[in-house]
């Protein structure tokens, strides 16, 4: 990278000197070659060069880059970092000069000032210490609690119909296409790449009713290193034309997918798995009581099974549930079938009543707050947004979701921004600020998914899921000389700018389980 001294790219130059991909060694090799004596032989004296095929060159380059980006078993990162503090929702900790030591993918030590850093380095002796540039900081990987993988194909479109019509007109036909496994693989591969590019390191994924395509989604997550909760969608009524299954088929297919996920990760079990198995009753309108009961039985058979669904999402959906189950609400129905557990995350929940929030808290169930799709599909006169602060006050675990493709953006940062905006239009709720939203998008999401002992912030014992943020990527201006006197530090200034203005161009690197995934 070439830039005037002290210009915007100077941060890139410094980062390259300490890059985890070995750029310093590459630069040194180039300098050595440039300093070698030149030869002045005529063209007749030079041997004819044999140029290898382009494919071979690319393969060799990719192999060399992969080798260069491999970390030693024990390494450390030094520099600024930001993460969610577990003491209370919305509390963000800012560390101006810190050190995180990682061994075999797990965080084994954290230092937060110069004296601690000196002591930790002496005790743990990491094989490599990576120093961040002054314009960079480290943050936990972001957690997306609600994504429909097959809907990624039409994300950014189809925002013109109410929910129940939208499902029939756009969603079910799109999902039906995944009977073609090759199509599904292409689509899912693009989605996983996009999520990692956006800094998402953990995601709760819905597949379709098709077992082979669901298994393909599992394979792609494992291959590309995206942490995920994945399940086959179940629906034995009120589906689209040709997009329905029998109760027996849904239950058998679910068991087959759970077994596949377990067998695909030999030697891993419980929370050490990269991909977690999940049962997914799509939502009450598409699932008979018999199917719900069967899925509840499966969820109870083992403590390694997650549950995903939707609850009290939109006015037309709430009315449909009341038609099918007069006098009953989603929470009561899910709970009666054993599906509301501490490994359950329900999307939206805009219309939950206070007593239902209490039930969620008592059962340890999580909520995936999806501000963007809520604004498009879920709101009606008198209702404005998911009661974010009320839910936290009651002890409900709340994370963020993009809800692709009901939400048109794949970045969880967009969900954070919409959460803040929506709260300002809800007169009954305290405002959600950028710290509240980012807390929910990291540690809050990990809690909602029941994975907070493994990820969500930089606590010792957790796995190193992280994003390296470059504040000077050029997509917005930071103006460090214009920091307001009320802002406590440059780091807080940079962090707020990133949450409100940042995108994938600021994501310099992405790590899951201590391995670089982007």
Coordinates of C-alpha atoms in Angstrom, one line a residue:
X1 CA 0.0 0.0 0.0
X2 CA 1.3 3.4 -1.0
X3 CA 0.4 6.7 0.8
X4 CA 2.0 9.9 1.8
X5 CA 3.8 9.7 5.1
X6 CA 1.3 10.3 7.9
X7 CA -1.6 9.9 5.5
X8 CA -4.7 7.7 6.0
X9 CA -2.9 4.6 4.8
X10 CA -0.2 4.9 7.4
X11 CA -2.2 2.7 9.7
X12 CA -2.3 0.0 7.1
X13 CA 1.4 0.2 6.7
X14 CA 1.9 -0.3 10.4
X15 CA -0.6 -3.1 10.5
X16 CA 1.2 -4.9 7.7
X17 CA 4.4 -4.9 9.7
X18 CA 2.7 -6.9 12.4
X19 CA 0.2 -8.8 10.2
X20 CA -0.9 -12.3 11.1
X21 CA -0.4 -13.2 7.5
X22 CA 3.3 -12.6 7.6
X23 CA 3.5 -9.5 5.5
X24 CA 6.6 -8.3 7.3
X25 CA 8.5 -11.4 6.0
X26 CA 7.0 -10.9 2.5
X27 CA 8.3 -7.3 2.5
X28 CA 11.8 -8.4 3.7
X29 CA 11.9 -11.0 0.9
X30 CA 11.0 -8.4 -1.6
X31 CA 13.7 -6.0 -0.4
X32 CA 16.3 -8.7 -0.5
X33 CA 15.4 -9.5 -4.1
X34 CA 15.5 -5.9 -5.1
X35 CA 19.0 -5.4 -3.6
X36 CA 20.4 -8.3 -5.5
X37 CA 23.0 -7.5 -8.3
X38 CA 21.3 -7.0 -11.7
X39 CA 22.3 -9.0 -14.7
X40 CA 23.0 -7.4 -18.1
X41 CA 23.0 -10.5 -20.3
X42 CA 21.5 -10.3 -23.7
X43 CA 18.1 -11.8 -24.5
X44 CA 19.8 -14.7 -26.3
X45 CA 21.7 -15.7 -23.2
X46 CA 18.6 -15.9 -21.0
X47 CA 16.9 -19.2 -20.7
X48 CA 13.3 -19.4 -22.0
X49 CA 10.8 -19.1 -19.1
X50 CA 8.2 -21.8 -18.7
X51 CA 5.1 -20.0 -17.4
X52 CA 2.8 -22.3 -15.3
X53 CA -0.9 -22.2 -15.9
X54 CA -2.8 -19.4 -14.1
X55 CA -4.7 -22.0 -12.1
X56 CA -1.5 -23.5 -10.8
X57 CA -0.2 -20.0 -9.8
X58 CA -3.4 -19.2 -7.9
X59 CA -3.4 -22.6 -6.1
X60 CA 0.3 -22.1 -5.1
X61 CA -0.4 -18.5 -3.9
X62 CA -3.5 -19.6 -1.9
X63 CA -1.4 -22.4 -0.3
X64 CA 1.4 -20.0 0.6
X65 CA -1.0 -17.4 2.1
X66 CA -2.8 -20.1 4.1
X67 CA 0.6 -21.2 5.5
X68 CA 1.6 -17.7 6.4
X69 CA -1.7 -16.9 8.2
X70 CA -1.4 -19.9 10.5
X71 CA -0.8 -18.9 14.0
X72 CA 1.4 -20.7 16.5
X73 CA -0.6 -22.6 19.2
X74 CA 0.0 -19.7 21.6
X75 CA -0.1 -16.1 20.4
X76 CA -1.1 -12.8 21.8
X77 CA -2.7 -9.6 20.5
X78 CA -1.8 -6.2 22.0
X79 CA -3.6 -3.0 21.5
X80 CA -7.0 -1.3 22.0
X81 CA -10.0 -3.5 22.6
X82 CA -13.7 -3.1 23.3
X83 CA -16.1 -5.7 24.7
X84 CA -19.3 -6.2 26.6
X85 CA -19.1 -6.3 30.3
X86 CA -21.2 -9.1 31.9
X87 CA -22.1 -7.1 35.0
X88 CA -25.2 -5.5 33.3
X89 CA -26.8 -5.2 29.9
X90 CA -25.4 -2.3 27.9
X91 CA -22.2 -1.9 29.8
X92 CA -19.2 -1.7 27.4
X93 CA -15.6 -1.8 28.6
X94 CA -12.9 0.2 26.8
X95 CA -9.3 -0.9 27.1
X96 CA -6.7 1.6 25.8
X97 CA -3.7 -0.8 25.9
X98 CA -4.5 -4.4 26.5
X99 CA -3.2 -7.9 25.8
X100 CA -5.1 -11.0 25.0
X101 CA -3.3 -14.4 25.1
X102 CA -4.7 -17.2 23.1
X103 CA -3.8 -20.9 23.2
X104 CA -5.4 -23.6 21.1
X105 CA -8.2 -21.2 20.2
X106 CA -9.1 -20.2 23.8
X107 CA -8.3 -17.1 25.8
X108 CA -5.9 -18.0 28.6
X109 CA -5.0 -14.5 29.9
X110 CA -6.1 -10.9 29.6
X111 CA -4.2 -7.8 30.7
X112 CA -5.6 -4.3 30.8
X113 CA -2.6 -2.0 31.6
X114 CA 1.2 -1.9 31.0
X115 CA 2.1 -3.5 34.3
X116 CA -0.4 -6.4 33.8
X117 CA 0.9 -6.8 30.2
X118 CA 4.5 -7.1 31.4
X119 CA 3.5 -9.7 34.0
X120 CA 1.3 -11.7 31.6
X121 CA 4.0 -11.8 28.9
X122 CA 6.5 -13.1 31.4
X123 CA 4.2 -15.8 32.7
X124 CA 2.7 -17.1 29.4
X125 CA 5.5 -16.3 26.9
X126 CA 3.4 -16.4 23.7
X127 CA 5.2 -17.5 20.6
X128 CA 4.0 -14.4 18.7
X129 CA 2.7 -11.0 19.8
X130 CA 0.7 -9.1 17.3
X131 CA 0.5 -5.3 17.8
X132 CA -2.6 -3.5 16.5
X133 CA -2.1 -0.1 14.8
X134 CA -3.2 3.0 16.7
X135 CA -6.2 3.3 14.5
X136 CA -7.4 -0.2 15.1
X137 CA -9.2 -2.0 17.9
X138 CA -10.3 -5.5 18.6
X139 CA -14.0 -6.4 19.4
X140 CA -15.8 -9.7 20.0
X141 CA -17.2 -11.4 16.9
X142 CA -20.8 -10.4 16.3
X143 CA -23.7 -12.8 16.9
X144 CA -26.7 -12.9 14.6
X145 CA -29.6 -14.7 16.4
X146 CA -31.9 -15.1 13.4
X147 CA -31.2 -15.8 9.7
X148 CA -33.2 -17.7 7.1
X149 CA -30.4 -19.1 4.9
X150 CA -32.5 -19.9 1.8
X151 CA -34.0 -16.4 1.8
X152 CA -30.6 -14.8 1.1
X153 CA -31.3 -15.0 -2.6
X154 CA -33.9 -12.3 -2.5
X155 CA -32.6 -10.2 0.4
X156 CA -33.0 -6.5 -0.5
X157 CA -36.3 -7.1 -2.3
X158 CA -39.8 -8.3 -1.5
X159 CA -40.7 -5.8 1.2
X160 CA -44.2 -4.9 -0.2
X161 CA -46.6 -7.4 1.5
X162 CA -47.8 -8.3 5.0
X163 CA -46.1 -11.3 6.6
X164 CA -48.6 -14.1 5.8
X165 CA -48.9 -13.0 2.2
X166 CA -45.2 -12.5 1.9
X167 CA -44.5 -16.1 3.0
X168 CA -46.8 -17.5 0.3
X169 CA -45.8 -15.1 -2.5
X170 CA -42.0 -15.0 -2.0
X171 CA -40.7 -17.2 0.8
X172 CA -42.1 -20.6 0.3
X173 CA -41.3 -20.6 -3.5
X174 CA -37.7 -19.5 -2.8
X175 CA -37.2 -22.1 -0.1
X176 CA -38.7 -24.8 -2.3
X177 CA -35.9 -24.3 -4.8
X178 CA -33.4 -25.8 -2.3
X179 CA -34.7 -29.2 -3.3
X180 CA -31.9 -28.7 -5.8
X181 CA -28.8 -29.3 -3.6
X182 CA -26.4 -27.7 -6.1
X183 CA -28.5 -24.5 -6.0
X184 CA -28.6 -24.6 -2.2
X185 CA -24.8 -25.1 -2.0
X186 CA -24.1 -22.0 -4.2
X187 CA -26.6 -19.9 -2.2
X188 CA -25.4 -21.0 1.2
X189 CA -21.7 -20.6 0.3
X190 CA -22.3 -17.0 -0.7
X191 CA -24.3 -16.3 2.5
X192 CA -21.6 -17.7 4.8
X193 CA -18.9 -15.7 3.0
X194 CA -21.0 -12.6 3.4
X195 CA -21.7 -13.1 7.1
X196 CA -18.0 -13.6 7.8
X197 CA -17.2 -10.5 5.7
X198 CA -19.6 -8.5 7.9
X199 CA -17.9 -9.6 11.1
X200 CA -20.5 -12.1 12.1
X201 CA -18.8 -15.1 13.8
X202 CA -21.9 -16.9 15.2
X203 CA -25.3 -17.3 13.7
X204 CA -28.6 -19.1 14.3
X205 CA -29.6 -20.5 10.9
X206 CA -32.9 -21.8 9.5
X207 CA -32.5 -24.1 6.5
X208 CA -35.5 -25.6 4.6
X209 CA -37.6 -28.7 4.9
X210 CA -35.0 -30.6 2.7
X211 CA -32.6 -32.8 4.6
X212 CA -29.8 -32.9 1.9
X213 CA -29.8 -29.1 1.6
X214 CA -29.7 -28.7 5.4
X215 CA -26.7 -31.1 5.6
X216 CA -25.0 -29.0 2.9
X217 CA -25.5 -25.9 4.9
X218 CA -23.8 -27.7 7.9
X219 CA -20.9 -28.7 5.7
X220 CA -20.4 -25.2 4.4
X221 CA -20.3 -23.7 7.9
X222 CA -17.8 -26.3 9.0
X223 CA -15.6 -25.7 5.9
X224 CA -15.6 -22.0 6.1
X225 CA -15.4 -21.8 9.9
X226 CA -18.6 -20.0 10.8
X227 CA -20.0 -20.9 14.2
X228 CA -23.7 -21.7 13.9
X229 CA -26.8 -23.3 15.3
X230 CA -28.4 -25.1 12.3
X231 CA -31.7 -27.0 11.8
X232 CA -34.1 -28.4 9.3
X233 CA -37.3 -26.4 9.1
X234 CA -40.5 -28.3 10.0
X235 CA -43.9 -27.5 8.6
X236 CA -46.8 -30.0 8.1
X237 CA -49.6 -27.6 7.4
X238 CA -50.3 -24.2 5.7
X239 CA -47.2 -24.3 3.6
X240 CA -46.9 -23.3 -0.1
X241 CA -47.8 -25.4 -3.1
X242 CA -45.5 -28.4 -2.9
X243 CA -43.7 -27.1 0.1
X244 CA -45.1 -29.1 3.0
X245 CA -44.3 -32.5 4.6
X246 CA -46.1 -35.0 6.7
X247 CA -45.6 -35.1 10.4
X248 CA -43.7 -38.3 10.2
X249 CA -41.4 -36.9 7.4
X250 CA -40.7 -33.8 9.5
X251 CA -39.7 -35.8 12.6
X252 CA -37.6 -38.4 10.7
X253 CA -35.9 -35.6 8.8
X254 CA -35.1 -33.7 11.9
X255 CA -33.5 -36.8 13.5
X256 CA -31.5 -37.4 10.4
X257 CA -30.1 -33.8 10.4
X258 CA -29.3 -33.9 14.2
X259 CA -27.3 -37.2 13.7
X260 CA -25.5 -35.7 10.7
X261 CA -24.4 -32.6 12.6
X262 CA -23.0 -34.7 15.4
X263 CA -21.2 -37.2 13.1
X264 CA -19.8 -34.4 11.0
X265 CA -17.7 -33.2 14.0
X266 CA -15.9 -36.3 15.4
X267 CA -14.2 -35.6 18.7
X268 CA -16.3 -32.6 19.4
X269 CA -19.3 -32.5 21.7
X270 CA -21.5 -30.1 23.5
X271 CA -20.3 -26.5 23.4
X272 CA -17.0 -27.4 21.8
X273 CA -18.8 -28.0 18.5
X274 CA -18.6 -25.4 15.8
X275 CA -22.1 -26.2 14.6
X276 CA -24.8 -27.0 17.1
X277 CA -27.9 -29.2 16.2
X278 CA -31.3 -27.6 16.3
X279 CA -35.0 -28.5 15.9
X280 CA -37.1 -25.8 14.1
X281 CA -40.9 -25.8 14.2
X282 CA -41.2 -22.9 11.7
X283 CA -44.0 -21.2 13.7
X284 CA -47.3 -22.2 15.2
X285 CA -49.4 -21.7 12.0
X286 CA -47.4 -24.2 10.0
X287 CA -47.0 -26.9 12.7
X288 CA -49.7 -29.2 14.0
X289 CA -49.9 -30.0 17.7
X290 CA -48.7 -33.5 16.8
X291 CA -45.6 -32.1 15.1
X292 CA -44.9 -29.7 18.0
X293 CA -45.2 -32.6 20.5
X294 CA -42.8 -34.8 18.5
X295 CA -40.2 -32.0 18.2
X296 CA -40.5 -31.3 21.9
X297 CA -39.8 -35.0 22.6
X298 CA -36.7 -34.9 20.4
X299 CA -35.5 -31.7 22.2
X300 CA -35.9 -33.4 25.6
X301 CA -34.0 -36.6 24.5
X302 CA -30.6 -34.9 24.6
X303 CA -29.2 -31.8 26.2
X304 CA -27.3 -30.9 23.1
X305 CA -30.3 -29.9 21.0
X306 CA -31.3 -26.2 20.4
X307 CA -34.7 -24.9 19.5
X308 CA -35.5 -22.0 17.1
X309 CA -38.9 -20.6 16.1
X310 CA -41.0 -17.4 15.9
X311 CA -43.3 -16.0 18.5
X312 CA -45.9 -13.2 18.5
X313 CA -44.3 -11.7 15.4
X314 CA -47.0 -9.7 13.4
X315 CA -50.6 -8.8 13.7
X316 CA -51.8 -11.2 11.0
X317 CA -49.7 -14.0 12.5
X318 CA -51.1 -13.4 16.0
X319 CA -54.7 -13.5 14.7
X320 CA -54.0 -16.7 12.7
X321 CA -52.7 -18.4 15.9
X322 CA -55.8 -17.4 17.8
X323 CA -57.9 -18.9 15.0
X324 CA -56.0 -22.2 15.2
X325 CA -55.7 -22.2 19.0
X326 CA -58.6 -20.1 20.5
X327 CA -57.6 -18.4 23.7
X328 CA -54.0 -19.5 23.6
X329 CA -50.8 -17.5 22.7
X330 CA -47.5 -18.7 21.2
X331 CA -45.6 -18.8 24.5
X332 CA -48.2 -21.1 26.2
X333 CA -48.3 -23.4 23.1
X334 CA -44.5 -23.8 22.8
X335 CA -44.1 -24.3 26.6
X336 CA -46.8 -27.0 26.7
X337 CA -44.9 -29.0 24.1
X338 CA -41.5 -28.7 25.9
X339 CA -40.0 -26.3 23.3
X340 CA -39.4 -23.3 25.5
X341 CA -36.1 -24.2 27.0
X342 CA -32.8 -22.6 28.0
X343 CA -31.5 -23.6 24.5
X344 CA -34.4 -21.9 22.8
X345 CA -34.4 -18.6 20.9
X346 CA -37.6 -17.1 19.6
X347 CA -37.5 -14.5 16.9
X348 CA -39.4 -11.1 17.1
X349 CA -41.7 -11.4 20.1
X350 CA -43.0 -7.9 19.5
X351 CA -46.4 -8.8 20.9
X352 CA -45.4 -10.7 24.0
X353 CA -47.4 -9.7 27.0
X354 CA -45.8 -9.1 30.4
X355 CA -46.7 -12.5 31.7
X356 CA -45.1 -14.1 28.6
X357 CA -41.9 -12.2 29.2
X358 CA -41.9 -13.6 32.7
X359 CA -42.3 -17.1 31.3
X360 CA -39.3 -16.5 29.0
X361 CA -37.2 -15.4 31.9
X362 CA -38.3 -18.3 34.1
X363 CA -37.5 -20.9 31.3
X364 CA -34.2 -19.2 30.3
X365 CA -35.4 -18.8 26.7
X366 CA -33.9 -16.2 24.5
X367 CA -35.3 -13.6 22.1
X368 CA -33.9 -12.6 18.8
X369 CA -34.8 -8.9 18.4
X370 CA -35.0 -8.1 14.7
X371 CA -35.5 -4.3 14.5
X372 CA -35.4 -4.0 10.7
X373 CA -37.9 -6.7 9.8
X374 CA -40.0 -5.8 12.8
X375 CA -40.4 -2.3 11.3
X376 CA -41.4 -3.8 8.0
X377 CA -43.8 -6.6 9.1
X378 CA -44.5 -6.5 12.8
X379 CA -45.6 -3.0 13.8
X380 CA -49.2 -1.7 14.0
X381 CA -50.9 1.3 15.6
X382 CA -50.1 1.4 19.3
X383 CA -47.1 -1.0 19.0
X384 CA -43.7 0.4 18.1
X385 CA -40.8 -2.0 18.9
X386 CA -39.7 -5.0 20.9
X387 CA -39.6 -3.8 24.6
X388 CA -35.8 -4.1 24.9
X389 CA -35.2 -2.6 28.3
X390 CA -38.4 -4.1 29.9
X391 CA -37.2 -7.5 28.7
X392 CA -33.8 -7.0 30.2
X393 CA -35.3 -5.8 33.5
X394 CA -37.3 -9.0 33.7
X395 CA -34.3 -11.2 33.1
X396 CA -35.0 -12.2 29.5
X397 CA -32.0 -12.9 27.4
X398 CA -32.1 -10.6 24.3
X399 CA -29.9 -10.8 21.2
X400 CA -29.9 -9.2 17.8
X401 CA -31.0 -10.7 14.5
X402 CA -30.9 -9.5 10.9
X403 CA -33.7 -11.8 9.9
X404 CA -32.5 -12.3 6.4
X405 CA -34.6 -11.7 4.2
X406 CA -37.4 -10.2 6.1
X407 CA -34.6 -7.8 7.1
X408 CA -32.9 -6.7 3.9
X409 CA -29.3 -6.2 5.3
X410 CA -26.9 -9.0 6.2
X411 CA -24.9 -6.8 8.7
X412 CA -25.8 -7.0 12.4
X413 CA -24.5 -3.4 12.6
X414 CA -27.6 -2.4 10.6
X415 CA -29.8 -4.2 13.1
X416 CA -28.0 -2.2 15.9
X417 CA -28.8 1.1 14.2
X418 CA -32.4 0.2 13.6
X419 CA -32.8 -0.8 17.3
X420 CA -31.7 2.6 18.3
X421 CA -33.9 4.4 15.9
X422 CA -37.0 2.3 16.7
X423 CA -36.6 2.9 20.4
X424 CA -36.9 6.7 19.9
X425 CA -40.4 6.2 18.4
X426 CA -41.6 4.1 21.4
X427 CA -42.9 6.5 24.0
X428 CA -43.1 3.8 26.6
X429 CA -39.5 2.6 26.3
X430 CA -36.2 4.1 27.3
X431 CA -34.0 4.8 24.3
X432 CA -31.7 2.0 23.1
X433 CA -28.2 3.6 22.4
X434 CA -25.3 2.2 20.4
X435 CA -23.8 0.6 23.5
X436 CA -27.0 -1.2 24.3
X437 CA -27.3 -2.4 20.8
X438 CA -23.7 -3.6 20.4
X439 CA -23.9 -5.4 23.8
X440 CA -27.0 -7.3 22.5
X441 CA -25.1 -8.0 19.2
X442 CA -22.2 -9.7 21.1
X443 CA -22.7 -11.0 24.6
X444 CA -26.4 -10.6 24.5
X445 CA -26.6 -12.7 21.5
X446 CA -24.4 -15.4 23.1
X447 CA -26.7 -15.4 26.1
X448 CA -29.8 -15.6 24.0
X449 CA -28.3 -18.7 22.3
X450 CA -27.1 -20.3 25.5
X451 CA -23.5 -19.9 24.4
X452 CA -22.3 -17.2 26.7
X453 CA -19.9 -19.5 28.5
X454 CA -18.0 -19.9 25.2
X455 CA -18.2 -16.6 23.5
X456 CA -19.5 -13.0 23.6
X457 CA -16.6 -11.1 25.1
X458 CA -12.9 -11.4 26.0
X459 CA -13.1 -13.3 29.3
X460 CA -10.5 -15.9 30.2
X461 CA -11.7 -19.4 29.3
X462 CA -13.8 -18.3 26.4
X463 CA -12.9 -19.1 22.8
X464 CA -11.2 -16.4 20.7
X465 CA -14.0 -15.2 18.4
X466 CA -13.0 -11.7 17.4
X467 CA -13.0 -9.0 14.7
X468 CA -10.1 -6.6 14.1
X469 CA -11.5 -3.2 13.2
X470 CA -9.7 -0.7 11.1
X471 CA -11.1 2.8 11.8
X472 CA -9.3 4.4 8.8
X473 CA -10.7 2.2 6.0
X474 CA -11.8 5.3 4.1
X475 CA -15.5 4.7 4.1
X476 CA -16.1 7.4 6.6
X477 CA -14.0 10.2 8.2
X478 CA -13.0 10.0 11.8
X479 CA -11.8 13.5 12.5
X480 CA -9.8 12.6 15.7
X481 CA -8.8 16.3 16.1
X482 CA -12.5 17.2 16.5
X483 CA -13.4 14.8 19.3
X484 CA -15.9 16.4 21.6
X485 CA -14.7 17.3 25.1
X486 CA -17.6 15.2 26.5
X487 CA -16.2 12.0 24.8
X488 CA -14.0 10.2 27.4
X489 CA -11.4 8.9 24.9
X490 CA -10.4 8.4 21.3
X491 CA -11.3 4.8 21.6
X492 CA -14.9 5.5 22.5
X493 CA -15.0 8.0 19.7
X494 CA -13.7 5.4 17.2
X495 CA -16.1 2.7 18.6
X496 CA -19.2 4.9 18.3
X497 CA -18.3 5.9 14.7
X498 CA -17.8 2.3 13.8
X499 CA -21.1 1.1 15.2
X500 CA -23.0 4.0 13.5
X501 CA -21.1 4.2 10.2
X502 CA -19.0 1.1 9.8
X503 CA -19.4 -1.8 7.4
X504 CA -17.4 -4.7 6.0
X505 CA -14.6 -2.4 4.8
X506 CA -13.7 -1.8 8.4
X507 CA -13.4 -5.5 9.2
X508 CA -9.7 -6.1 8.7
X509 CA -9.8 -9.7 10.0
X510 CA -12.2 -12.2 11.5
X511 CA -11.3 -15.0 13.9
X512 CA -13.4 -18.0 15.1
X513 CA -12.0 -20.4 17.7
X514 CA -8.6 -18.6 17.4
X515 CA -8.4 -19.3 13.6
X516 CA -8.4 -16.6 11.0
X517 CA -11.5 -17.0 8.8
X518 CA -11.2 -13.8 6.8

